[in-house]
Each structure stands twice: as structure tokens, then as C-alpha cells.
C-alpha positions as YAML, in Angstrom:
chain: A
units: angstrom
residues:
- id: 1
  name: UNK
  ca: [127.76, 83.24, 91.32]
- id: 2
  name: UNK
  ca: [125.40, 85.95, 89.73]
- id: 3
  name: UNK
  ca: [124.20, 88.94, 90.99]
- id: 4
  name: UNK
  ca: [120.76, 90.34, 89.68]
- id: 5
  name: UNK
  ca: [120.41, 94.44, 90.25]
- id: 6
  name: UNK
  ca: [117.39, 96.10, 90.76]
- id: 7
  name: UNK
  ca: [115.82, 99.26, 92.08]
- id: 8
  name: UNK
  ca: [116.59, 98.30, 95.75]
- id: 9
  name: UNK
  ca: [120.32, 97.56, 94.79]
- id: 10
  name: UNK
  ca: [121.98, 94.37, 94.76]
- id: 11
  name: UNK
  ca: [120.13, 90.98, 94.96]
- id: 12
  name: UNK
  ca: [122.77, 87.90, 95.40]
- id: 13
  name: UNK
  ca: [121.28, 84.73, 93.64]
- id: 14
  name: UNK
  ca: [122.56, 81.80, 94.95]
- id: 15
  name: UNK
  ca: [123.73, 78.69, 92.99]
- id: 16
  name: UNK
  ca: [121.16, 75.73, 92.51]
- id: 17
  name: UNK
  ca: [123.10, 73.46, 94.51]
- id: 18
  name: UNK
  ca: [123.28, 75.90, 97.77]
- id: 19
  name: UNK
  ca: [118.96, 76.02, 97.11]
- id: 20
  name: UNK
  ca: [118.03, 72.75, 97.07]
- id: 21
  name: UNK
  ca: [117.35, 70.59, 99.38]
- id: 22
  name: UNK
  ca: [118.99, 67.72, 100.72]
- id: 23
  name: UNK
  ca: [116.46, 65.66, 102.41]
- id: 24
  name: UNK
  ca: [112.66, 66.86, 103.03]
- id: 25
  name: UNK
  ca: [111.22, 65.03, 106.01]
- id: 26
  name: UNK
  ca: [108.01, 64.61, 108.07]
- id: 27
  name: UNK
  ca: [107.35, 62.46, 111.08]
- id: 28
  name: UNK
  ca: [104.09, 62.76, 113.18]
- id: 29
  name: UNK
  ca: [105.44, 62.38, 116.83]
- id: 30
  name: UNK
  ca: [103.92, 59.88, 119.68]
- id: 31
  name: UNK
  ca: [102.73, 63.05, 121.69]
- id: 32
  name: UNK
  ca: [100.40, 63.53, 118.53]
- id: 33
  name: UNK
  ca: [103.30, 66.49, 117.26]
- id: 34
  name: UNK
  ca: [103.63, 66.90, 113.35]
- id: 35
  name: UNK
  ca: [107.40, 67.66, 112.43]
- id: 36
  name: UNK
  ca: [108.62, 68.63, 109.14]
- id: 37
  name: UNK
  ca: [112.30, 69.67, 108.38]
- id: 38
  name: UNK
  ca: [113.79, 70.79, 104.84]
- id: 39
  name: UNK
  ca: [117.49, 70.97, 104.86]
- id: 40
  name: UNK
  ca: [119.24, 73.47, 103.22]
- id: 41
  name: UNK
  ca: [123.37, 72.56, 102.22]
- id: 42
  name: UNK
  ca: [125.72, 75.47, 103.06]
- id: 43
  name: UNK
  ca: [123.34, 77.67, 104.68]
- id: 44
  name: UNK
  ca: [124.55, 79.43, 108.31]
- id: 45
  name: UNK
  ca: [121.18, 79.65, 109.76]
- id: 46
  name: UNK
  ca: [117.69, 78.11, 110.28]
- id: 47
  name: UNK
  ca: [113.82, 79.20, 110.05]
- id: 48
  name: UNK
  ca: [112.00, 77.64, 112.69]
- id: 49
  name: UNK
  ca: [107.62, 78.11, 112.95]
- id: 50
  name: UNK
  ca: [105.09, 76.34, 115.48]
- id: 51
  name: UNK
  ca: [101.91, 76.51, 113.46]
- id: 52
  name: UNK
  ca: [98.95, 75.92, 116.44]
- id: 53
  name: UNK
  ca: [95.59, 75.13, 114.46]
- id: 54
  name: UNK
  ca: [93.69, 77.52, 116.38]
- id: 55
  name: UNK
  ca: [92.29, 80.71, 114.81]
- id: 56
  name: UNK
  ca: [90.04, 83.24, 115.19]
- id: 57
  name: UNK
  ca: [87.35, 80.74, 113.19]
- id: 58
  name: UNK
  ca: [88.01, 78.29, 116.50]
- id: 59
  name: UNK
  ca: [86.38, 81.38, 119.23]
- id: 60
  name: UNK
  ca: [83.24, 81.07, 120.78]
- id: 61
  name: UNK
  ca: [80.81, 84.33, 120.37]
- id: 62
  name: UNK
  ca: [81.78, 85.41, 123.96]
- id: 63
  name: UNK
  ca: [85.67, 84.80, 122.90]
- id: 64
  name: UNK
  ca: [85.39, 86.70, 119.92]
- id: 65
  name: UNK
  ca: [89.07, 88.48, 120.03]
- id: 66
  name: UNK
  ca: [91.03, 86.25, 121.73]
- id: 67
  name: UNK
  ca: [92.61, 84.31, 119.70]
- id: 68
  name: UNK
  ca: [94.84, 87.34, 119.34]
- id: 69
  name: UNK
  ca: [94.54, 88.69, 122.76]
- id: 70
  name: UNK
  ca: [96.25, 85.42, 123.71]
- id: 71
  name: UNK
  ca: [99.12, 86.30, 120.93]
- id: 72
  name: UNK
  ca: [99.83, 89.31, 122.52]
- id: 73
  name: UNK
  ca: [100.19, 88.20, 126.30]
- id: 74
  name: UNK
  ca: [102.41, 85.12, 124.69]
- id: 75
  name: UNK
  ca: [104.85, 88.00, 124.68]
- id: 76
  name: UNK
  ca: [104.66, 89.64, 127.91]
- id: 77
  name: UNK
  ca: [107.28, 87.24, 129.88]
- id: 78
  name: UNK
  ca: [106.58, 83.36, 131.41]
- id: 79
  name: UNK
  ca: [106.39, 81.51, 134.07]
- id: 80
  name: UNK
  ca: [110.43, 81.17, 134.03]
- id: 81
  name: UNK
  ca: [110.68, 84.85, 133.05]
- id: 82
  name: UNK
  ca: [109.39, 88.21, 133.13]
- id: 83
  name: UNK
  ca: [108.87, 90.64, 129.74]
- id: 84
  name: UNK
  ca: [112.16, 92.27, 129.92]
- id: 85
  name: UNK
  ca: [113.98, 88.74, 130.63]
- id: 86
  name: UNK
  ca: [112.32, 87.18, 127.27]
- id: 87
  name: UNK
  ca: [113.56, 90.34, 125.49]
- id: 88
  name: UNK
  ca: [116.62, 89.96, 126.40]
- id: 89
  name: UNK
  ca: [116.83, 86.37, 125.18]
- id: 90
  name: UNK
  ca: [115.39, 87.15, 122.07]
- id: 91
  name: UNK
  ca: [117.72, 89.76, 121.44]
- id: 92
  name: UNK
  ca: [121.19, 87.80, 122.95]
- id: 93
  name: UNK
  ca: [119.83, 85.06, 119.82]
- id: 94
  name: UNK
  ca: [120.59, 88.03, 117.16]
- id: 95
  name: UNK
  ca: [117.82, 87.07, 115.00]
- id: 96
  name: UNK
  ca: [113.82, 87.79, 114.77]
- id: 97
  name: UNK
  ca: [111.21, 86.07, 116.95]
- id: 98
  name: UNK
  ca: [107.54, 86.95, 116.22]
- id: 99
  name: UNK
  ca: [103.82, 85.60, 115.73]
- id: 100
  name: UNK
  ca: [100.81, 86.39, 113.96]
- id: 101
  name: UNK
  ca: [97.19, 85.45, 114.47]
- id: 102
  name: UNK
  ca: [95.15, 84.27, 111.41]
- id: 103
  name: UNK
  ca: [91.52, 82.93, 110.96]
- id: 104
  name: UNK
  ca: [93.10, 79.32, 111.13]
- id: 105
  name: UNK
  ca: [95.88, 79.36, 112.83]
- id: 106
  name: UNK
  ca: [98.62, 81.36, 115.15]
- id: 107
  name: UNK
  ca: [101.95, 80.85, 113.87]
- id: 108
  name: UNK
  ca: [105.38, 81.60, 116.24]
- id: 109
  name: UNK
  ca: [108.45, 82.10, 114.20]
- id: 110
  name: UNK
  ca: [112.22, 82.53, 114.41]
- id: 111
  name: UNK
  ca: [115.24, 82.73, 111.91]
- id: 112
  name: UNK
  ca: [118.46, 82.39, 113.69]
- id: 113
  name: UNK
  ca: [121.78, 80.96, 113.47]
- id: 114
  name: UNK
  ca: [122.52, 77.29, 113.18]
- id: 115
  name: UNK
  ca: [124.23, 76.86, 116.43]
- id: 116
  name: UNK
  ca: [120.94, 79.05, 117.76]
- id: 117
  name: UNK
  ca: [118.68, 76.99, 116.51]
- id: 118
  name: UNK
  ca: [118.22, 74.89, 120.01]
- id: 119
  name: UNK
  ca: [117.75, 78.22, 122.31]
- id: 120
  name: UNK
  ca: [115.26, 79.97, 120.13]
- id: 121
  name: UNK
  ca: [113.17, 76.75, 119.99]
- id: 122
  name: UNK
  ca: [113.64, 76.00, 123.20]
- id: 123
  name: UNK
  ca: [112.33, 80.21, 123.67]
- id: 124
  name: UNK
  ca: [109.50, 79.35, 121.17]
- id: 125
  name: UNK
  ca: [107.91, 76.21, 123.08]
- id: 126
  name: UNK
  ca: [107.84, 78.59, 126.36]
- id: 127
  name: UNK
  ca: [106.37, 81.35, 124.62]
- id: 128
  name: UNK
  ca: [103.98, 78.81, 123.49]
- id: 129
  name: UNK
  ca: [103.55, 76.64, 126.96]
- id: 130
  name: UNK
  ca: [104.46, 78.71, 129.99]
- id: 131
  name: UNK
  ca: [102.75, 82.00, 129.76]
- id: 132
  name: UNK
  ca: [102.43, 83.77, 132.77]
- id: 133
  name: UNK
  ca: [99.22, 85.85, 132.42]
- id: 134
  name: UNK
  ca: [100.20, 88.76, 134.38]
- id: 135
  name: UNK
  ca: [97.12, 91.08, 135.49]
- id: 136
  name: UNK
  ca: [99.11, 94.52, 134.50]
- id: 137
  name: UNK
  ca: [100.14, 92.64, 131.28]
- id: 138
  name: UNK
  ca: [96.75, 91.75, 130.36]
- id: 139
  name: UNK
  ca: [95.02, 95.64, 130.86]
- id: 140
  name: UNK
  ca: [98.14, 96.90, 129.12]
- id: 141
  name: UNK
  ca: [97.50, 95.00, 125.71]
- id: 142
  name: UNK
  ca: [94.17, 95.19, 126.04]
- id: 143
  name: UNK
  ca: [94.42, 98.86, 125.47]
- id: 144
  name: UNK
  ca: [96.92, 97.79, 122.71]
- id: 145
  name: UNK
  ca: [94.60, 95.49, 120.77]
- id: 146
  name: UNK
  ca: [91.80, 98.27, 120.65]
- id: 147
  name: UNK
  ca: [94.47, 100.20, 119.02]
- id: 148
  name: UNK
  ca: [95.13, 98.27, 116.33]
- id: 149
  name: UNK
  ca: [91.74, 97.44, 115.69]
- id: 150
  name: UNK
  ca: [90.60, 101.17, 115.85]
- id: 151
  name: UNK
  ca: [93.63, 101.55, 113.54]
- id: 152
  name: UNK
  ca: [92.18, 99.00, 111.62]
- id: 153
  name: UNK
  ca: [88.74, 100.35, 111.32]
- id: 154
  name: UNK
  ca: [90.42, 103.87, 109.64]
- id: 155
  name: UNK
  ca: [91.68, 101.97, 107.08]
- id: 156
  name: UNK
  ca: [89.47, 101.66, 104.27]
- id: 157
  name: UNK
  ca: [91.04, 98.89, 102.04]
- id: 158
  name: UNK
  ca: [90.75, 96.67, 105.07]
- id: 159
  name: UNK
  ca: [87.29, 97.92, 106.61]
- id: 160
  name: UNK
  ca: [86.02, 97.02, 103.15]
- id: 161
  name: UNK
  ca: [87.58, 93.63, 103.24]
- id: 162
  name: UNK
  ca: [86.06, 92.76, 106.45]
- id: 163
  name: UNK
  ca: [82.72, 94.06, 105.42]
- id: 164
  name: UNK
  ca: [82.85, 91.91, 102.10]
- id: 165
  name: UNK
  ca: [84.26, 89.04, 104.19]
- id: 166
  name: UNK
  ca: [80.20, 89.39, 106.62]
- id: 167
  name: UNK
  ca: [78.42, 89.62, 103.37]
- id: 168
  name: UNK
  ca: [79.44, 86.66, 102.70]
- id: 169
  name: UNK
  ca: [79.99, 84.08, 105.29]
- id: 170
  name: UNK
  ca: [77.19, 86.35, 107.44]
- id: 171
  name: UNK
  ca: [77.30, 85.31, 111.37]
- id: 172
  name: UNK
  ca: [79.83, 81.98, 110.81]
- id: 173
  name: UNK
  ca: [83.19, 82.26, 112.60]
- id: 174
  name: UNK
  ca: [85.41, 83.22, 109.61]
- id: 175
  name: UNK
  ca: [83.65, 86.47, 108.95]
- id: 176
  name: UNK
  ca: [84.81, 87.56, 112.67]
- id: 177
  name: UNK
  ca: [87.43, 90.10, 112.38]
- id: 178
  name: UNK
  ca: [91.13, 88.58, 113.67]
- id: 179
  name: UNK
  ca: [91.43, 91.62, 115.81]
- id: 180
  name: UNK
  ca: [88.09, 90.26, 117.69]
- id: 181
  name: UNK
  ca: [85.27, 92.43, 118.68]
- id: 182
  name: UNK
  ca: [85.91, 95.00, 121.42]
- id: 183
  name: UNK
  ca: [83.33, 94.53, 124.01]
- id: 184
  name: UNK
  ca: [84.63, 90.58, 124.23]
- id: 185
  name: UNK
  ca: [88.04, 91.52, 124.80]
- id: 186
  name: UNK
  ca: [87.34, 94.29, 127.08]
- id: 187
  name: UNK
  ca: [85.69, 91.73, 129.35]
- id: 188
  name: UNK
  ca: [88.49, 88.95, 128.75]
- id: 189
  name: UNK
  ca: [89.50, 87.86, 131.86]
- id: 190
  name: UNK
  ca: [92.56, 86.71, 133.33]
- id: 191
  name: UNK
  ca: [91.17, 83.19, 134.24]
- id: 192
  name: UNK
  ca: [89.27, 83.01, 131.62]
- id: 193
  name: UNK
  ca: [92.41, 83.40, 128.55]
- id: 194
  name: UNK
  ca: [94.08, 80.90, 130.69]
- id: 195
  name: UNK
  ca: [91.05, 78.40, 130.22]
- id: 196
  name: UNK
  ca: [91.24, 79.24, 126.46]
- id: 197
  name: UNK
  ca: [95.01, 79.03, 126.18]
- id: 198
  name: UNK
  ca: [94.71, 75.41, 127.71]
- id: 199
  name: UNK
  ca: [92.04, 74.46, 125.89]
- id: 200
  name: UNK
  ca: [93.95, 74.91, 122.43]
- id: 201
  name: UNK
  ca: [97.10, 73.56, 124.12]
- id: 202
  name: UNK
  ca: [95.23, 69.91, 124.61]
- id: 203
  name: UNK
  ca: [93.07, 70.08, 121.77]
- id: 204
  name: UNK
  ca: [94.89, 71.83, 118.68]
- id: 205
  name: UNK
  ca: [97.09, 70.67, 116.41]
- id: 206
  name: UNK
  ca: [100.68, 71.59, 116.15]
- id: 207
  name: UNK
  ca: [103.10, 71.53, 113.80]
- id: 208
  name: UNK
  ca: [106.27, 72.43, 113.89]
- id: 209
  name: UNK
  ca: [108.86, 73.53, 111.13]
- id: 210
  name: UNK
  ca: [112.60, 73.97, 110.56]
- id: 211
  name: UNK
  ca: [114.36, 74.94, 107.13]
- id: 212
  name: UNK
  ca: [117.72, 75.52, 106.58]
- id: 213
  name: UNK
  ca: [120.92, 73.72, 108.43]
- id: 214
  name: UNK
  ca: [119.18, 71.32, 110.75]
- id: 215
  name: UNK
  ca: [118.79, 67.93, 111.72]
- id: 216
  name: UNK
  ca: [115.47, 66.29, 111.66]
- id: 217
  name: UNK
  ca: [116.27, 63.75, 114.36]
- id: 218
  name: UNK
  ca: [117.23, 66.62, 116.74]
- id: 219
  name: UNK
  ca: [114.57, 68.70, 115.76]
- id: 220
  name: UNK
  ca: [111.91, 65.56, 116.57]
- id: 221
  name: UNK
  ca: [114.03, 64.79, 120.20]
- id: 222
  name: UNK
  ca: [113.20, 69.13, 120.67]
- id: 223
  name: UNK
  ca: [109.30, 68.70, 120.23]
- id: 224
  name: UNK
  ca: [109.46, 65.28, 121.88]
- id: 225
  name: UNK
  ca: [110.76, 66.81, 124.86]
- id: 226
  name: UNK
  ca: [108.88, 70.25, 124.98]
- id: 227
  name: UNK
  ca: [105.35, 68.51, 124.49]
- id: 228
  name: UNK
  ca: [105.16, 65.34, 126.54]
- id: 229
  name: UNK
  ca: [101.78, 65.05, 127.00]
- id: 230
  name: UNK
  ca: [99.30, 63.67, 123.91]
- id: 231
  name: UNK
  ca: [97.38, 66.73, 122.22]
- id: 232
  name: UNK
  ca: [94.69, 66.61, 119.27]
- id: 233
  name: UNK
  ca: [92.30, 65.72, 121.92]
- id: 234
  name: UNK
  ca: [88.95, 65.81, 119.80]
- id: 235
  name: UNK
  ca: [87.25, 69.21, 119.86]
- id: 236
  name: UNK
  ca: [84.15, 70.56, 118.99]
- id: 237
  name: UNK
  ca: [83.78, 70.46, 114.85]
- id: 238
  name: UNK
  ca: [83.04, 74.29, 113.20]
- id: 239
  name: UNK
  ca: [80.93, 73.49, 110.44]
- id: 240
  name: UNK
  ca: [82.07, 75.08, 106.78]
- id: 241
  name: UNK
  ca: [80.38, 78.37, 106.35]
- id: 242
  name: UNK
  ca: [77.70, 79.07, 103.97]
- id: 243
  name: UNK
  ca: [78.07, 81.16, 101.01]
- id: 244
  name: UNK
  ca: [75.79, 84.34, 100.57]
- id: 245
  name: UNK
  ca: [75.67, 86.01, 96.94]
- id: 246
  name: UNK
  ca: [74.55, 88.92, 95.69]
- id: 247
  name: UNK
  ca: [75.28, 92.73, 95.39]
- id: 248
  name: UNK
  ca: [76.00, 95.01, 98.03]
- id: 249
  name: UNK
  ca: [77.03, 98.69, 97.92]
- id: 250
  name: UNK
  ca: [79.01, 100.56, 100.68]
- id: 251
  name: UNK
  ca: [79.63, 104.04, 100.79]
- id: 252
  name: UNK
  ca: [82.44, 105.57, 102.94]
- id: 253
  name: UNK
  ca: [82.54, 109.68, 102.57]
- id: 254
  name: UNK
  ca: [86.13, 109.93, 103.61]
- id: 255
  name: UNK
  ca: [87.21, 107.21, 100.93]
- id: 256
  name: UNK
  ca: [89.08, 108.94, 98.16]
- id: 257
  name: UNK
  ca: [89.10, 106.03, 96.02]
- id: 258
  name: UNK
  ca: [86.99, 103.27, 95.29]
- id: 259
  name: UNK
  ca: [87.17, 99.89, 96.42]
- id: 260
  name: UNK
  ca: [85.62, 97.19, 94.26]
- id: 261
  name: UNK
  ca: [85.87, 93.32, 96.42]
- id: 262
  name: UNK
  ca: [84.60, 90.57, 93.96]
- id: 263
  name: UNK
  ca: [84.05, 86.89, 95.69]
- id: 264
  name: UNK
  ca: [83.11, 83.67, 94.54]
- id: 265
  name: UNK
  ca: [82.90, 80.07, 95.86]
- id: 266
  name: UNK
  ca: [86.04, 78.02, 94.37]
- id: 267
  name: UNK
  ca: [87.02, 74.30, 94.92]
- id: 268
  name: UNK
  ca: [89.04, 72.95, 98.11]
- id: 269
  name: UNK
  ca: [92.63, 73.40, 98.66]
- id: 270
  name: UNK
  ca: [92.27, 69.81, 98.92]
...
């Protein structure tokens, strides 16, 4: 067993054969669920996600924001639990539970123990499916959001990437900032995030992933019973953005260095 040292001290490096993995393995479920487990010999613990194909690039105009509005309440205790309850839960596991909002998805994630691994899915799917969209909850991180997005706005690497981002794409979805727009959010309603929230329940994709020391037949019975009902229902198609060229020059007078974004069209991922 080596050990590699660098600035930040000791870095273990594992041997090969503790790295590899066994069996890699993807089923798509009956209930329309994608599952895909990679399993890791002689590890103690397990990396779960739930990868929901909804992004800020799936809002309407008027929803502009709440893709990661929704994120945020996702946290704030469910229907089988209040705020400090899920804490708690999340804490007793003695690993991390978190999400993030992108432009094409919203990913939960966990990395817990092996004998864990059950409870902090099992905490995942009701973060996921039993929200409970409390009123106090909802002005609280409204507040929050417009934080981060003011914080957002001050800083000038990202400002600049979000302005490059509407140069190019213009009005389409993608160029929407993830943190949403603030007039859209301010108006976000309690009834109307829990329309949204069921709407990419029954129409998004899900996938759902586990790496590490798990089973992939219990980790198929675990999304079998957490999501009984079908889901891709089909939903509305964004068409692909359009690129806009050309030169554009931004001038910030606080900026104390300068930022230079350079973008160009490349093939699919696909």
C-alpha cells in the first residue's frame, strides 16, 4: 500500500484491486426508474444520487427560479417530519446529505455507511416525494435565495459568465440564471411550487445511483418500492437553443481584473 504526500499532507492510494469494480449494472425499472449500481470490493460505505431531469432549462418564463426554490424547500422537513426532525436523521446517518440545482437537472446525494445505505435512501426518496411546503418555510428561503443570488450578482467571474451565457443562447431557457430571476420567485406561491414539484415528479426522468458496497438487486427493490407509480409521462419538448456570435464588450468599474469568456458551438455529447 503506497502513500503519495503532497502539500495538504498525506494522500492514501489504494491498491487496484480495492478500485475496481466488481460488477457495473443498469436496469430501467417497470415504474419507468433508471438504476445503475457500481460495486466497489472492500469498501465500508456507499455514494448514493437521485438525478431528476428537471433543470432550470425545464421553467416556464413565469417559473423562472424555481427549479431551485423547490431545492431549497426539499429541505425544510416533510410530510412525515418537520425541519429539525430531517436534521436529525441526517445527522444520526453520520454522513453528508445534500443537492444542487443545475440547468438540466437537480441532483440529491448521500455518502454513508454500508449498513446506512437503506435509511439515507429511504431519507432521499422523501426529501424527493413528500415535501411539506410549509408557508413560514417558503418566505424564509425565499429571502435566502435572493441572497445568494445578490451574492451572486457581486461576484464578477460569475456575473460575467452569466452575461456571456445571454449573449449567446439570448432569451432560450439555458441562458436563465439557476438562481432564477427575483421578481418570479418573489411571487412563487405555495400552491403554485406544489403544482411544479408534481409536475416534474410525473413527468421527469429519474435516475438513481449507488457506488461502493451495495447490491443492485436491493438497490432496484428500494426504487421499486419508493416510486410505484409510472413517471416519464411525455412533457412538453424545449427546443435546442440557437447560437448567437459575435463580439461583445462589458465593462464593470469595480472589476480589478479582467475577464476574457471565449464560446463556440462544439459537437454533441452524443
Amino acid at each position: 500500500m503506497a502513500t503519495q504526500v503532497d502539500r495538504y499532507g498525506p494522500l492514501l492510494l489504494l491498491p487496484p484491486d480495492m478500485t475496481r469494480a466488481v460488477e457495473a449494472l443498469c436496469a430501467t425499472l417497470d415504474n419507468g426508474v433508471t438504476v445503475i449500481s457500481e460495486r466497489l470490493p472492500g469498501r465500508r460505505s456507499v455514494a448514493l444520487s437521485l438525478t431528476v431531469g428537471n433543470g432550470s432549462r425545464d421553467q416556464a418564463p413565469d417559473e423562472n427560479g424555481f427549479a431551485h426554490l423547490l431545492e431549497h424547500m426539499l429541505f425544510k422537513g416533510s410530510t412525515e417530519r418537520d425541519g429539525d426532525a430531517l436534521n436529525a436523521a441526517m445527522e444520526s446517518l453520520g454522513g453528508t446529505i445534500n443537492a444542487f440545482t443545475d440547468r438540466e437537472s437537480t441532483v440529491f446525494h448521500g455518502t454513508v455507511l454500508a449498513e446506512d445505505a437503506a435509511d439515507a435512501f429511504t431519507l432521499l426518496t422523501e426529501l424527493l416525494t413528500k415535501p411539506r411546503f410549509d408557508h413560514a418555510d417558503l418566505r424564509l428561503e425565499k429571502r435566502v435565495v435572493a441572497q445568494e443570488a445578490a451574492m451572486a450578482a457581486e461576484d464578477v467571474e460569475d456575473w460575467a459568465q452569466e452575461r456571456a451565457l445571454a449573449e449567446i443562447w439570448g432569451t432560450h431557457p439555458l441562458a436563465w440564471p439557476v438562481l432564477g430571476n427575483a421578481q418570479c420567485i418573489r411571487s412563487a406561491s405555495r400552491k403554485r411550487l406544489q403544482a411544479y414539484h408534481q409536475r416534474i415528479l410525473a413527468e421527469s426522468p429519474l435516475i438513481i445511483t449507488a457506488v461502493g458496497e451495495v447490491e443492485h438487486g436491493a438497490l432496484c427493490t428500494w426504487a421499486e418500492a419508493a416510486f410505484r407509480g409510472p413517471r416519464g409521462r411525455a412533457r412538453t419538448a424545449v427546443p435546442a437553443p440557437g447560437f448567437h456570435g459575435g463580439q461583445k464588450r462589458l465593462r464593470r468599474a469595480q472589476a480589478q481584473q479582467a475577464h476574457l469568456i471565449w464560446m463556440a458551438p462544439a459537437c454533441s455529447v452524443a
